[in-house]
Amino acid sequence: MKKPLLYAGLVLFMGFGAFAQNKTAIKFSQSISKDNAYKHLSVLASDEYEGRETGKKGAWMAADYIRNHFKSLGLKGPVGGNYFQPIDMVSYDVVQSILTINGQAKELLKDFIISPSSVTQNGFTLNKNAVIFAGYGLSKPDFNEFEGLNIKDRIVMVFASGDPTQKSTEKPATDRAAMRAALVARQAKLKYLSDNGALAVIQIDPSLDNPNEETIARYNNGAGRLTLKTPDLLEKMKEQKSLPVINISTATANEILKQSGSNVQSVQQQITNTGKPASKELSVVLSVSALKKEVKVRAENVLGFLEGSDPKLKKEVLVVTGHYDHIGLTTSGTDKVNNGADDDGSGTTGVLMIAEAFAKAKKAGKGPKRSILFMTVVGEEKGLLGSEWYSEHPVFPMENTITNLNIDMIGRVDPDHEQNPDYVYIIGSDMLSSDLDKLGKKANTDYVKMNLDMRYNNRTDPNRFYYRSDHYNFAKHNVPVIFYFNGVHADYHQPGDEVSKINFPLLARRAKLVYFTAWELANGAKRPLVDKNEDGTPKK
């Protein structure tokens, strides 16, 4: 099977008219260099920026750095004169968690944890005189631990993980596969309990027996996931129904099980030895409650605007994006900082350099005909939140947005290209517009001559890369996109994603491809025609 590489020299361009190398474009591309890239990335991906996690100090520092750079270039702040687009981002945090067993209060983070995602906006309070113990929570045809039990309106206690019916040969081959299998099993268990009317589930979780920093960090002081505060969200929250999930230590579980003269070890041995469920009702006075609070999170997209020079075309806007956030600090290992040099310090650096090149061109009287919005977005790692916010609250009308060129990871080489690193993945270029696909490839042919790998350029790619970066929030609004990407590597979302591992000449070369593509888009006679529907079918 042939590798799906598109070699630049084989690509033909049609529809926009042939364009040869533009000497002016080449002249101002000199700002896009390995030295300039290092200047920016060595700051943005430094330990001082603490991994740039959304809503944390490092991300705010990065936003300030980017704003100052845009301002120094003479770009305009398009948000009422400002460079920041504030995002209405919040988290819903559990601020009070209480568990008592037979009147004795248990200690949070030592004896129990209540999952924030399982608590509704109004919180909950439950008081019961009995708990249903259902072993591993399995409901298989040949091993149903709920058989004969009525769990409706009851609190059910189960082991957080494990399956005594699974043979050793059935275990997943890799740790990642094991984690995925455990997640699927847990979700199936919780769905069964919810579908059958359980009030809450108590999970026996050995990781709480000696909670380390990682366990405590996972709870994150009860903080819920970050989300955009929208009317739809508030309406959904009013209607939300959730099964409260309380994880408890082995000692806490033994305190509940002792009412029946057993403990965790003995009941596990019983199930293993007999091959039969050991489900039972336990007489215990249990009270559990949790309250939630809305917490405002500071987050902003950073925008720099370059107005076009053509009176008729300047209302049309090209948007160049990269996300400046990453995943922050970790609690395990000696290196605590997830620097995110490649993801996506490299893309942010590319945006900064491309902005500088266009700003210098404009100052020399050679600015683009169309306007360009340079935007670094936040919250990508939390679910594409910053770009979603912009797409729903655009500073410039989406119908005037001709294309989004999105840069997410352009500083490294993935394992498939170690022998031929002069490549970049392009994704989405032909999803909505045949014109854009041809223009992007022709820009590569004329200026850069890099191998364009399109293996991930489809909607059915199991990695789902088309849906996993900020361009997708533009594509959802019928804006043509190109996503530039170097693929994942061993340091993806790890502390090892550091500046020292960045290939700066390659980063600059990829950024130049984006720049020359942007130059042709911003100066072309017409904008790319959207000739395809979201599902890829031709428009009629």
XYZ file of C-alpha atoms in Angstrom:
540
model
C 0.000 0.000 0.000
C 1.421 3.362 -0.992
C 2.053 5.979 1.647
C -0.533 8.789 1.289
C 2.036 11.525 0.684
C 1.326 14.350 -1.694
C 4.622 15.479 -3.122
C 4.558 19.150 -3.833
C 5.904 18.874 -7.339
C 3.007 16.669 -8.425
C 0.211 18.997 -7.365
C -1.606 21.095 -9.962
C -3.487 24.249 -9.166
C -6.691 25.324 -10.867
C -9.473 27.827 -10.296
C -7.615 30.837 -8.873
C -5.343 31.417 -11.828
C -1.681 30.536 -11.743
C 0.536 32.478 -9.368
C 4.278 32.257 -9.407
C 6.579 33.238 -6.576
C 5.818 36.706 -5.296
C 9.063 38.492 -4.514
C 7.352 40.814 -2.038
C 5.912 37.844 -0.126
C 9.344 36.225 -0.037
C 10.997 39.435 1.166
C 8.802 39.769 4.235
C 8.906 36.070 5.058
C 12.389 36.591 6.486
C 10.802 37.382 9.874
C 9.820 33.714 10.024
C 13.119 32.213 11.107
C 14.522 29.644 13.503
C 16.065 32.410 15.643
C 12.812 34.342 15.887
C 10.984 31.118 16.713
C 13.410 30.357 19.534
C 13.025 33.876 20.914
C 9.283 33.389 21.416
C 9.104 29.709 22.277
C 11.891 29.824 24.856
C 9.657 32.199 26.823
C 6.219 30.670 26.239
C 7.355 27.104 26.985
C 9.637 27.971 29.896
C 9.101 26.510 33.370
C 8.136 30.003 34.521
C 4.904 29.709 32.520
C 3.960 26.507 34.403
C 2.469 24.727 31.423
C -0.021 27.498 30.532
C -3.095 25.744 31.903
C -6.353 27.549 31.160
C -7.522 29.596 34.120
C -4.097 29.516 35.790
C -1.233 32.004 36.166
C 0.863 30.572 33.335
C -1.903 31.045 30.780
C -2.430 34.637 31.905
C 1.306 35.274 31.530
C 1.218 33.833 28.014
C -1.777 35.982 27.109
C 0.073 39.092 28.283
C 3.155 38.136 26.269
C 1.133 37.630 23.082
C -0.834 40.853 23.563
C 2.371 42.820 24.040
C 3.820 41.329 20.882
C 0.735 42.192 18.821
C 0.785 45.707 20.238
C 4.490 46.134 19.416
C 3.774 45.195 15.792
C 1.146 47.900 15.485
C -1.730 45.441 15.144
C -5.067 46.759 16.326
C -6.944 45.469 19.349
C -10.290 44.623 17.678
C -12.363 44.004 20.803
C -13.477 47.566 21.504
C -9.852 48.655 21.224
C -8.594 45.748 23.345
C -6.572 42.689 22.393
C -8.318 40.337 24.818
C -11.654 38.714 24.063
C -12.936 37.715 27.524
C -14.597 34.317 27.642
C -17.475 33.559 29.970
C -15.857 30.441 31.387
C -16.789 28.841 34.681
C -16.398 25.702 36.704
C -18.929 24.235 39.099
C -16.985 23.151 42.154
C -18.017 20.916 45.028
C -17.502 23.196 48.023
C -18.954 20.980 50.742
C -18.724 17.189 50.933
C -20.015 15.289 53.955
C -20.149 11.555 54.658
C -21.186 10.046 57.993
C -21.471 6.369 58.872
C -23.517 5.531 61.958
C -23.156 9.150 63.010
C -19.355 9.253 62.623
C -18.043 11.890 60.204
C -15.490 10.668 57.671
C -12.517 12.696 56.408
C -12.521 14.076 52.869
C -9.583 12.963 50.671
C -8.659 10.300 53.217
C -11.830 8.280 53.697
C -13.897 9.428 50.725
C -14.197 11.638 47.636
C -17.347 12.775 45.857
C -16.899 13.127 42.109
C -17.699 16.753 41.088
C -19.095 15.647 37.736
C -21.690 13.509 39.494
C -23.146 16.368 41.524
C -25.955 18.422 40.013
C -26.100 22.189 40.284
C -28.380 22.048 43.325
C -26.267 19.438 45.101
C -27.802 16.553 47.003
C -28.456 15.208 50.505
C -29.160 11.530 51.124
C -30.003 9.800 54.406
C -30.495 6.046 54.458
C -30.578 3.251 57.046
C -29.287 0.594 54.654
C -26.883 0.100 51.758
C -27.056 -2.532 49.017
C -23.697 -4.248 48.497
C -23.439 -5.627 44.932
C -19.863 -6.898 44.691
C -18.223 -5.741 41.443
C -21.477 -4.340 40.059
C -21.607 -6.891 37.233
C -24.833 -7.637 35.404
C -23.682 -10.374 33.021
C -26.157 -13.090 32.016
C -24.063 -15.756 33.784
C -22.969 -13.563 36.702
C -25.596 -10.999 37.694
C -24.811 -9.432 41.057
C -28.090 -7.524 40.984
C -30.310 -10.580 40.556
C -33.120 -10.566 43.095
C -32.217 -7.054 44.306
C -34.397 -3.983 44.058
C -31.954 -1.092 43.795
C -34.503 1.606 42.988
C -34.125 4.555 45.389
C -31.303 2.772 47.185
C -27.609 3.523 47.729
C -25.507 0.778 46.123
C -21.921 -0.087 47.088
C -19.604 -1.839 44.606
C -15.902 -2.289 43.954
C -14.608 0.494 41.703
C -12.935 -2.009 39.371
C -12.330 -5.684 38.805
C -14.099 -8.637 37.276
C -13.697 -12.074 38.914
C -15.251 -13.748 35.857
C -12.494 -12.515 33.541
C -9.773 -15.034 32.720
C -6.165 -13.875 32.828
C -5.802 -14.486 29.089
C -8.561 -11.931 28.464
C -6.591 -9.015 29.905
C -5.758 -6.192 27.464
C -2.281 -6.292 25.948
C -1.288 -2.714 26.836
C -1.732 -0.330 29.760
C -3.665 2.068 27.522
C -5.985 -0.716 26.390
C -6.437 -1.751 30.024
C -7.368 1.794 31.006
C -9.836 2.021 28.141
C -11.388 -1.324 29.046
C -11.704 -0.270 32.699
C -13.389 3.000 31.671
C -15.867 1.186 29.455
C -16.675 -1.266 32.259
C -17.136 1.563 34.764
C -19.442 3.470 32.428
C -21.524 0.347 31.813
C -21.799 -0.225 35.559
C -22.902 3.339 36.267
C -25.380 3.263 33.398
C -26.980 0.104 34.759
C -27.328 1.653 38.208
C -28.751 4.880 36.808
C -31.158 3.108 34.452
C -32.470 1.022 37.354
C -33.135 3.973 39.618
C -30.284 3.823 42.141
C -30.002 6.954 44.314
C -26.209 6.927 44.486
C -23.243 4.610 44.096
C -20.412 4.085 46.571
C -17.254 2.764 44.915
C -14.590 0.980 46.952
C -11.395 2.576 45.656
C -8.017 1.300 46.971
C -6.247 4.412 45.626
C -7.695 6.235 48.630
C -6.023 3.887 51.107
C -2.817 5.918 50.941
C -3.744 8.943 48.833
C -0.736 10.458 47.092
C -0.381 13.834 45.419
C -1.689 12.476 42.133
C -4.873 11.135 43.726
C -5.487 14.428 45.504
C -4.723 16.404 42.333
C -7.212 14.267 40.410
C -9.893 15.465 42.802
C -8.560 19.028 42.303
C -10.133 20.371 45.495
C -13.556 19.495 44.160
C -13.186 21.621 41.031
C -15.414 20.646 38.161
C -14.358 20.763 34.536
C -14.154 24.130 32.819
C -17.092 25.005 30.620
C -18.598 27.924 28.740
C -21.469 29.598 30.540
C -24.172 29.793 27.918
C -27.986 29.917 28.035
C -28.047 26.348 26.699
C -25.750 25.170 29.497
C -27.872 26.804 32.188
C -31.014 25.242 30.743
C -29.408 21.816 30.603
C -28.204 22.160 34.174
C -31.743 22.802 35.354
C -32.820 19.555 33.732
C -29.692 17.574 34.660
C -30.136 14.299 36.454
C -27.031 12.645 37.800
C -26.084 9.602 39.807
C -23.900 10.763 42.722
C -20.615 8.828 42.845
C -18.805 8.524 46.193
C -15.426 6.799 46.235
C -14.353 5.372 49.588
C -11.205 3.789 51.001
C -10.916 0.133 51.972
C -11.066 1.059 55.672
C -14.293 2.995 55.136
C -15.742 0.053 53.192
C -14.803 -2.302 56.038
C -16.682 -0.041 58.434
C -19.822 -0.529 56.352
C -19.297 -4.262 55.739
C -18.656 -5.094 59.385
C -22.382 -4.766 60.001
C -22.686 -8.146 58.247
C -19.609 -9.654 59.869
C -17.430 -9.354 56.764
C -14.796 -7.099 55.248
C -13.382 -6.289 51.807
C -10.840 -9.117 51.794
C -13.241 -11.806 52.996
C -16.020 -10.866 50.595
C -13.609 -10.818 47.639
C -12.341 -14.266 48.620
C -15.914 -15.512 48.928
C -16.783 -14.366 45.411
C -13.578 -15.819 43.963
C -13.843 -19.171 45.778
C -17.544 -19.792 45.111
C -17.745 -18.174 41.688
C -21.045 -16.705 42.812
C -22.238 -13.193 43.732
C -22.172 -12.204 47.396
C -24.672 -9.372 47.176
C -26.540 -8.380 50.320
C -28.328 -5.583 52.105
C -26.328 -3.968 54.913
C -27.927 -2.234 57.864
C -25.988 0.998 58.320
C -27.024 4.574 58.990
C -25.473 6.563 56.201
C -25.693 10.267 55.389
C -23.987 11.877 52.408
C -24.309 15.354 50.934
C -22.556 17.756 48.551
C -23.035 21.382 47.521
C -21.858 23.071 44.332
C -20.782 26.618 43.638
C -20.236 28.462 40.351
C -16.678 29.762 40.098
C -15.725 32.345 37.461
C -12.532 31.462 35.566
C -10.366 34.108 33.948
C -9.760 33.153 30.331
C -9.322 35.178 27.150
C -8.525 34.775 23.493
C -5.802 37.161 22.290
C -6.546 38.975 19.031
C -4.394 41.174 16.797
C -6.017 42.712 13.715
C -4.370 43.849 10.484
C -6.778 45.827 8.317
C -6.686 45.148 4.586
C -5.619 47.775 2.071
C -8.321 47.234 -0.559
C -11.492 49.249 0.197
C -13.686 46.580 -1.396
C -11.956 43.504 -0.004
C -10.919 44.578 3.484
C -14.267 43.588 4.993
C -13.297 39.996 4.206
C -11.176 38.470 6.964
C -8.656 35.639 7.008
C -8.193 34.145 10.496
C -4.884 32.568 11.545
C -5.075 30.641 14.825
C -3.089 28.574 17.302
C -3.941 27.701 20.916
C -1.632 29.087 23.581
C -2.873 26.968 26.487
C -1.497 23.594 27.557
C -2.163 21.160 30.443
C -0.210 22.811 33.262
C 1.593 21.097 36.124
C 1.770 17.444 37.097
C 2.282 15.924 40.537
C 4.223 12.811 39.544
C 7.896 12.495 38.584
C 10.757 14.922 39.094
C 9.760 17.225 36.217
C 6.477 18.831 37.260
C 5.971 21.161 34.269
C 4.171 20.113 31.104
C 5.894 22.789 29.026
C 3.903 22.209 25.850
C 6.713 23.417 23.595
C 5.274 21.588 20.600
C 1.651 21.494 21.827
C 1.014 24.249 21.076
C 3.816 26.623 21.870
C 5.089 25.903 18.360
C 1.795 26.895 16.734
C 1.506 30.019 18.860
C 5.057 30.931 17.884
C 4.111 30.424 14.244
C 1.180 32.827 14.589
C 3.437 35.462 16.220
C 6.015 35.233 13.444
C 3.450 35.297 10.622
C 1.825 38.346 12.242
C 5.207 40.078 12.326
C 5.836 39.343 8.646
C 2.490 40.810 7.566
C 2.834 43.801 9.901
C 6.219 44.657 8.373
C 4.763 44.326 4.892
C 1.985 46.755 5.754
C 4.387 49.281 7.259
C 6.329 49.146 3.988
C 3.145 49.855 2.038
C 2.797 46.253 0.861
C 0.032 45.121 3.181
C -2.549 42.493 2.189
C -5.726 43.463 0.352
C -7.952 41.541 2.711
C -7.856 41.886 6.488
C -6.175 39.297 8.675
C -7.086 38.402 12.248
C -4.256 36.766 14.170
C -5.805 34.963 17.108
C -4.316 32.734 19.780
C -7.084 30.935 21.607
C -7.298 29.494 25.105
C -9.096 26.408 26.417
C -8.275 24.095 23.516
C -7.078 21.433 25.944
C -10.353 21.771 27.867
C -12.497 21.034 24.821
C -11.846 23.710 22.146
C -13.531 26.248 24.416
C -11.810 29.450 23.265
C -12.445 28.870 19.574
C -16.003 27.767 20.319
C -16.580 31.026 22.169
C -15.199 33.058 19.257
C -17.260 31.142 16.694
C -20.413 31.909 18.700
C -19.345 35.493 19.516
C -17.269 36.513 16.476
C -15.640 39.930 16.458
C -15.950 39.869 12.669
C -19.009 38.235 11.035
C -18.472 34.588 10.208
C -19.956 35.173 6.758
C -17.064 37.575 6.093
C -14.469 35.063 7.314
C -12.938 33.570 4.191
C -10.741 30.858 5.744
C -9.204 29.692 9.013
C -5.589 28.537 8.929
C -5.005 26.718 12.209
C -1.561 25.736 13.505
C -1.399 23.093 16.241
C 1.997 21.388 16.741
C 4.597 22.170 14.050
C 7.888 21.820 15.956
C 8.570 18.082 16.093
C 8.746 14.949 13.932
C 6.510 11.937 14.525
C 7.815 8.333 14.352
C 6.502 7.794 10.813
C 8.682 10.578 9.391
C 11.980 10.199 11.228
C 13.729 9.333 7.964
C 12.018 12.108 6.005
C 11.232 15.009 8.362
C 10.447 17.564 5.664
C 6.688 17.096 5.927
C 3.549 18.422 7.548
C 0.102 16.909 7.892
C -2.657 19.022 6.382
C -6.188 18.277 7.493
C -9.502 19.725 6.373
C -8.245 21.609 3.310
C -10.704 19.921 0.938
C -13.507 19.257 3.424
C -15.528 22.330 2.454
C -13.717 24.015 -0.417
C -11.994 22.580 -3.479
C -10.597 26.078 -4.147
C -8.851 26.241 -0.776
C -7.375 22.772 -1.195
C -5.885 23.718 -4.574
C -4.634 27.085 -3.355
C -2.928 25.617 -0.290
C -1.155 22.962 -2.331
C -0.138 25.454 -5.017
C 1.364 27.758 -2.373
C 3.427 24.812 -1.191
C 4.500 23.982 -4.742
C 5.591 27.526 -5.515
C 7.266 28.494 -2.245
C 8.130 25.678 0.168
C 8.029 22.295 -1.605
C 7.357 20.327 1.552
C 5.774 16.886 1.585
C 2.077 17.277 2.422
C 0.804 14.174 4.200
C -2.981 13.840 4.057
C -3.456 10.466 5.718
C -5.532 12.034 8.519
C -7.567 14.200 6.162
C -10.867 12.377 6.512
C -13.865 12.342 8.787
C -13.552 8.645 9.615
C -9.930 8.731 10.818
C -10.002 6.836 14.155
C -7.777 9.555 15.677
C -10.479 12.125 14.796
C -7.853 14.850 14.314
C -10.246 16.837 12.112
C -12.474 17.303 15.144
C -9.748 17.812 17.765
C -8.345 21.277 17.151
C -9.697 24.796 16.883
C -10.281 24.894 13.142
C -13.302 22.656 13.642
C -15.271 25.420 15.332
C -14.851 27.454 12.143
C -15.707 24.521 9.885
C -18.942 24.056 11.852
C -19.910 27.523 10.648
C -19.149 26.731 7.013
C -15.758 28.472 7.011
C -13.101 26.603 4.960
C -10.108 25.471 7.031
C -6.612 24.060 6.851
C -5.114 22.464 9.947
C -1.292 22.177 10.023
C 0.031 19.427 12.304
C 3.217 17.385 12.826
C 1.505 14.384 14.452
C 1.889 12.998 17.957
C 5.093 11.741 19.536
C 6.302 10.130 22.759
C 6.270 13.474 24.602
C 2.688 14.355 23.657
C 1.016 15.695 26.821
C 4.112 14.800 28.840
C 6.699 16.932 30.699
C 9.198 15.919 28.011
C 7.565 18.266 25.473
C 10.313 20.842 25.985
C 12.060 23.556 23.987
C 15.257 21.498 23.758
C 13.460 18.944 21.557
C 12.062 21.425 19.043
C 13.393 21.394 15.479
C 13.449 25.165 14.970
C 14.420 25.202 11.264
C 11.517 22.832 10.588
C 9.138 24.906 12.723
C 10.049 28.015 10.706
C 9.690 26.148 7.414
C 6.192 24.941 8.294
C 5.216 28.409 9.494
C 6.395 29.814 6.153
C 4.025 27.427 4.376
C 1.154 28.882 6.403
C 2.415 32.425 5.704
C 2.610 31.969 1.925
C -0.819 30.325 1.898
C -2.153 33.266 3.900
C -0.480 35.715 1.486
C -2.261 34.208 -1.506
C -5.597 34.057 0.327
C -5.344 37.655 1.500
C -4.381 38.988 -1.934
C -6.265 36.715 -4.322
C -8.931 37.985 -6.689
C -11.635 35.956 -4.984
C -12.230 34.110 -1.754
C -12.326 30.290 -1.713
C -15.715 29.020 -2.806
C -17.499 26.744 -0.348
C -18.651 24.004 -2.696
C -19.158 21.163 -0.207
C -21.522 20.456 2.662
C -20.317 19.569 6.151
C -20.609 15.864 5.301
C -18.385 16.319 2.239
C -21.129 16.024 -0.361
C -21.125 18.608 -3.181
C -23.355 21.635 -2.762
C -26.127 21.836 -5.307
